[in-house]
Amino acid sequence: GHDAGQEGGCEPGYVLTEAGFGADMGLERFFDLKCSVSGMRPEAAVLVVTVRALKAHSGKYRIVSGKELPPAMLEENLEDVRAGASNMLKHLSIVRGFGMEPVVAINVFPTDHDCEVEEIRRIATEAGAHVAAVHPVTEGGAG
């Protein structure tokens, strides 16, 4: 951040950047290009996951861009969350491959079931990640 009241320039603060979609694409490009050119290195990495994404990665649903999600995808289904969690675990391993310990942020939607959110928390915690459920959809910036 910049303290406008301070003479002579900026006081160090925080810079947040979204590296892009997925650790397999965005994060790798971020490290390989941005970090290597700038000489900067992040101090934290946050992997954002959703119940919907994990269910989608179960391979059981046909998702079509511009169409509503299949109704069954909004039903409580821990088996689908577990099946799709392998994708989250792979992304965690990619982040760790760059020497970072990721934080998992579960972006909670109103249609998510508490037990599904808790299952993601359990799986990520067992994988050694710190986990936080966030609610920006329903609570805005405070969430």
Tab-separated table of C-alpha atoms in Angstrom, residues 4-133:
chain	number	residue	atom	x	y	z
A	4	ALA	CA	-0.060	9.386	0.931
A	5	GLY	CA	0.902	11.293	4.062
A	6	GLN	CA	4.460	9.994	4.060
A	7	GLU	CA	7.109	12.080	2.353
A	8	GLY	CA	9.438	10.527	-0.137
A	9	GLY	CA	7.451	7.606	-1.442
A	10	CYS	CA	5.712	4.429	-0.572
A	11	GLU	CA	5.752	2.365	2.556
A	12	PRO	CA	5.854	-1.384	1.833
A	13	GLY	CA	2.493	-3.099	1.937
A	14	TYR	CA	0.725	-5.982	0.303
A	15	VAL	CA	0.213	-6.811	-3.327
A	16	LEU	CA	-2.411	-9.396	-4.228
A	17	THR	CA	-2.574	-10.983	-7.628
A	18	GLU	CA	-4.756	-13.657	-9.098
A	19	ALA	CA	-2.318	-15.904	-10.902
A	20	GLY	CA	-5.031	-17.284	-13.122
A	21	PHE	CA	-7.142	-20.354	-13.497
A	22	GLY	CA	-5.684	-23.318	-11.662
A	23	ALA	CA	-2.295	-24.143	-10.224
A	24	ASP	CA	-1.506	-26.177	-13.340
A	25	MET	CA	-1.793	-23.154	-15.628
A	26	GLY	CA	-1.970	-19.806	-13.865
A	27	LEU	CA	0.350	-20.529	-10.947
A	28	GLU	CA	3.001	-22.173	-13.109
A	29	ARG	CA	2.974	-19.222	-15.524
A	30	PHE	CA	3.082	-16.808	-12.597
A	31	PHE	CA	6.205	-18.438	-11.164
A	32	ASP	CA	7.886	-19.183	-14.492
A	33	LEU	CA	7.283	-15.758	-16.041
A	34	LYS	CA	6.318	-13.040	-13.590
A	35	CYS	CA	8.501	-14.158	-10.685
A	36	SER	CA	11.537	-14.999	-12.798
A	37	VAL	CA	11.440	-11.605	-14.560
A	38	SER	CA	10.623	-9.480	-11.499
A	39	GLY	CA	12.775	-11.348	-9.005
A	40	MET	CA	9.850	-11.241	-6.582
A	41	ARG	CA	8.492	-14.294	-4.799
A	42	PRO	CA	5.106	-14.624	-3.111
A	43	GLU	CA	4.863	-15.220	0.602
A	44	ALA	CA	1.503	-16.983	0.416
A	45	ALA	CA	-0.586	-19.001	-2.013
A	46	VAL	CA	-4.340	-19.452	-1.738
A	47	LEU	CA	-6.105	-22.211	-3.634
A	48	VAL	CA	-9.790	-21.318	-4.020
A	49	VAL	CA	-12.138	-24.285	-4.346
A	50	THR	CA	-15.901	-24.723	-4.516
A	51	VAL	CA	-18.222	-27.613	-3.819
A	52	ARG	CA	-19.469	-27.273	-7.401
A	53	ALA	CA	-15.974	-27.528	-8.851
A	54	LEU	CA	-15.139	-30.642	-6.869
A	55	LYS	CA	-18.415	-32.231	-7.946
A	56	ALA	CA	-17.702	-31.248	-11.553
A	57	HIS	CA	-14.303	-32.951	-11.320
A	58	SER	CA	-15.997	-36.165	-10.208
A	59	GLY	CA	-16.678	-36.776	-13.895
A	60	LYS	CA	-20.346	-37.562	-13.253
A	61	TYR	CA	-21.898	-34.414	-14.712
A	62	ARG	CA	-22.198	-32.910	-18.160
A	63	ILE	CA	-21.701	-29.172	-17.753
A	64	VAL	CA	-22.451	-26.957	-20.735
A	65	SER	CA	-21.358	-23.328	-20.874
A	66	GLY	CA	-24.336	-20.973	-20.778
A	67	LYS	CA	-26.672	-23.671	-19.454
A	68	GLU	CA	-27.883	-24.209	-15.901
A	69	LEU	CA	-26.042	-26.736	-13.795
A	70	PRO	CA	-27.549	-30.216	-13.736
A	71	PRO	CA	-30.065	-30.257	-10.834
A	72	ALA	CA	-28.434	-33.366	-9.336
A	73	MET	CA	-25.232	-31.364	-8.908
A	74	LEU	CA	-26.961	-29.156	-6.334
A	75	GLU	CA	-28.098	-32.119	-4.246
A	76	GLU	CA	-26.067	-33.222	-1.237
A	77	ASN	CA	-23.548	-35.802	-2.420
A	78	LEU	CA	-20.405	-36.487	-0.404
A	79	GLU	CA	-19.307	-39.243	-2.788
A	80	ASP	CA	-19.030	-36.749	-5.663
A	81	VAL	CA	-17.138	-34.272	-3.465
A	82	ARG	CA	-14.675	-37.012	-2.501
A	83	ALA	CA	-14.275	-38.143	-6.112
A	84	GLY	CA	-13.509	-34.600	-7.268
A	85	ALA	CA	-11.171	-33.894	-4.369
A	86	SER	CA	-8.367	-35.659	-6.234
A	87	ASN	CA	-8.213	-32.578	-8.461
A	88	MET	CA	-7.824	-30.275	-5.432
A	89	LEU	CA	-5.094	-32.532	-4.036
A	90	LYS	CA	-3.208	-32.382	-7.349
A	91	HIS	CA	-3.336	-28.573	-7.296
A	92	LEU	CA	-2.052	-28.591	-3.713
A	93	SER	CA	0.905	-30.716	-4.823
A	94	ILE	CA	1.658	-28.286	-7.675
A	95	VAL	CA	1.708	-25.344	-5.250
A	96	ARG	CA	4.001	-27.291	-2.928
A	97	GLY	CA	6.265	-28.051	-5.873
A	98	PHE	CA	7.073	-24.339	-5.927
A	99	GLY	CA	8.043	-24.434	-2.258
A	100	MET	CA	4.829	-22.884	-0.957
A	101	GLU	CA	2.418	-24.181	1.672
A	102	PRO	CA	-1.034	-23.368	0.288
A	103	VAL	CA	-4.086	-22.164	2.132
A	104	VAL	CA	-7.364	-23.599	0.826
A	105	ALA	CA	-10.252	-21.132	0.671
A	106	ILE	CA	-13.603	-22.850	0.230
A	107	ASN	CA	-15.808	-20.351	-1.610
A	108	VAL	CA	-19.215	-21.256	-0.155
A	109	PHE	CA	-22.408	-20.752	-2.174
A	110	PRO	CA	-25.938	-20.671	-0.730
A	111	THR	CA	-26.765	-23.978	-2.460
A	112	ASP	CA	-23.833	-25.803	-0.815
A	113	HIS	CA	-24.529	-28.270	1.957
A	114	ASP	CA	-22.632	-27.856	5.233
A	115	CYS	CA	-21.516	-31.486	5.243
A	116	GLU	CA	-19.961	-31.038	1.771
A	117	VAL	CA	-18.038	-27.953	2.896
A	118	GLU	CA	-16.870	-29.832	5.981
A	119	GLU	CA	-15.797	-32.801	3.840
A	120	ILE	CA	-13.621	-30.515	1.718
A	121	ARG	CA	-12.200	-29.018	4.920
A	122	ARG	CA	-11.434	-32.514	6.245
A	123	ILE	CA	-9.736	-33.688	3.050
A	124	ALA	CA	-7.635	-30.529	2.687
A	125	THR	CA	-6.679	-30.570	6.375
A	126	GLU	CA	-5.651	-34.229	6.157
A	127	ALA	CA	-3.485	-33.209	3.190
A	128	GLY	CA	-1.733	-30.718	5.473
A	129	ALA	CA	-3.323	-27.497	4.225
A	130	HIS	CA	-4.719	-24.681	6.309
A	131	VAL	CA	-8.382	-24.203	5.377
A	132	ALA	CA	-10.916	-21.394	5.641
A	133	ALA	CA	-14.512	-21.283	4.440
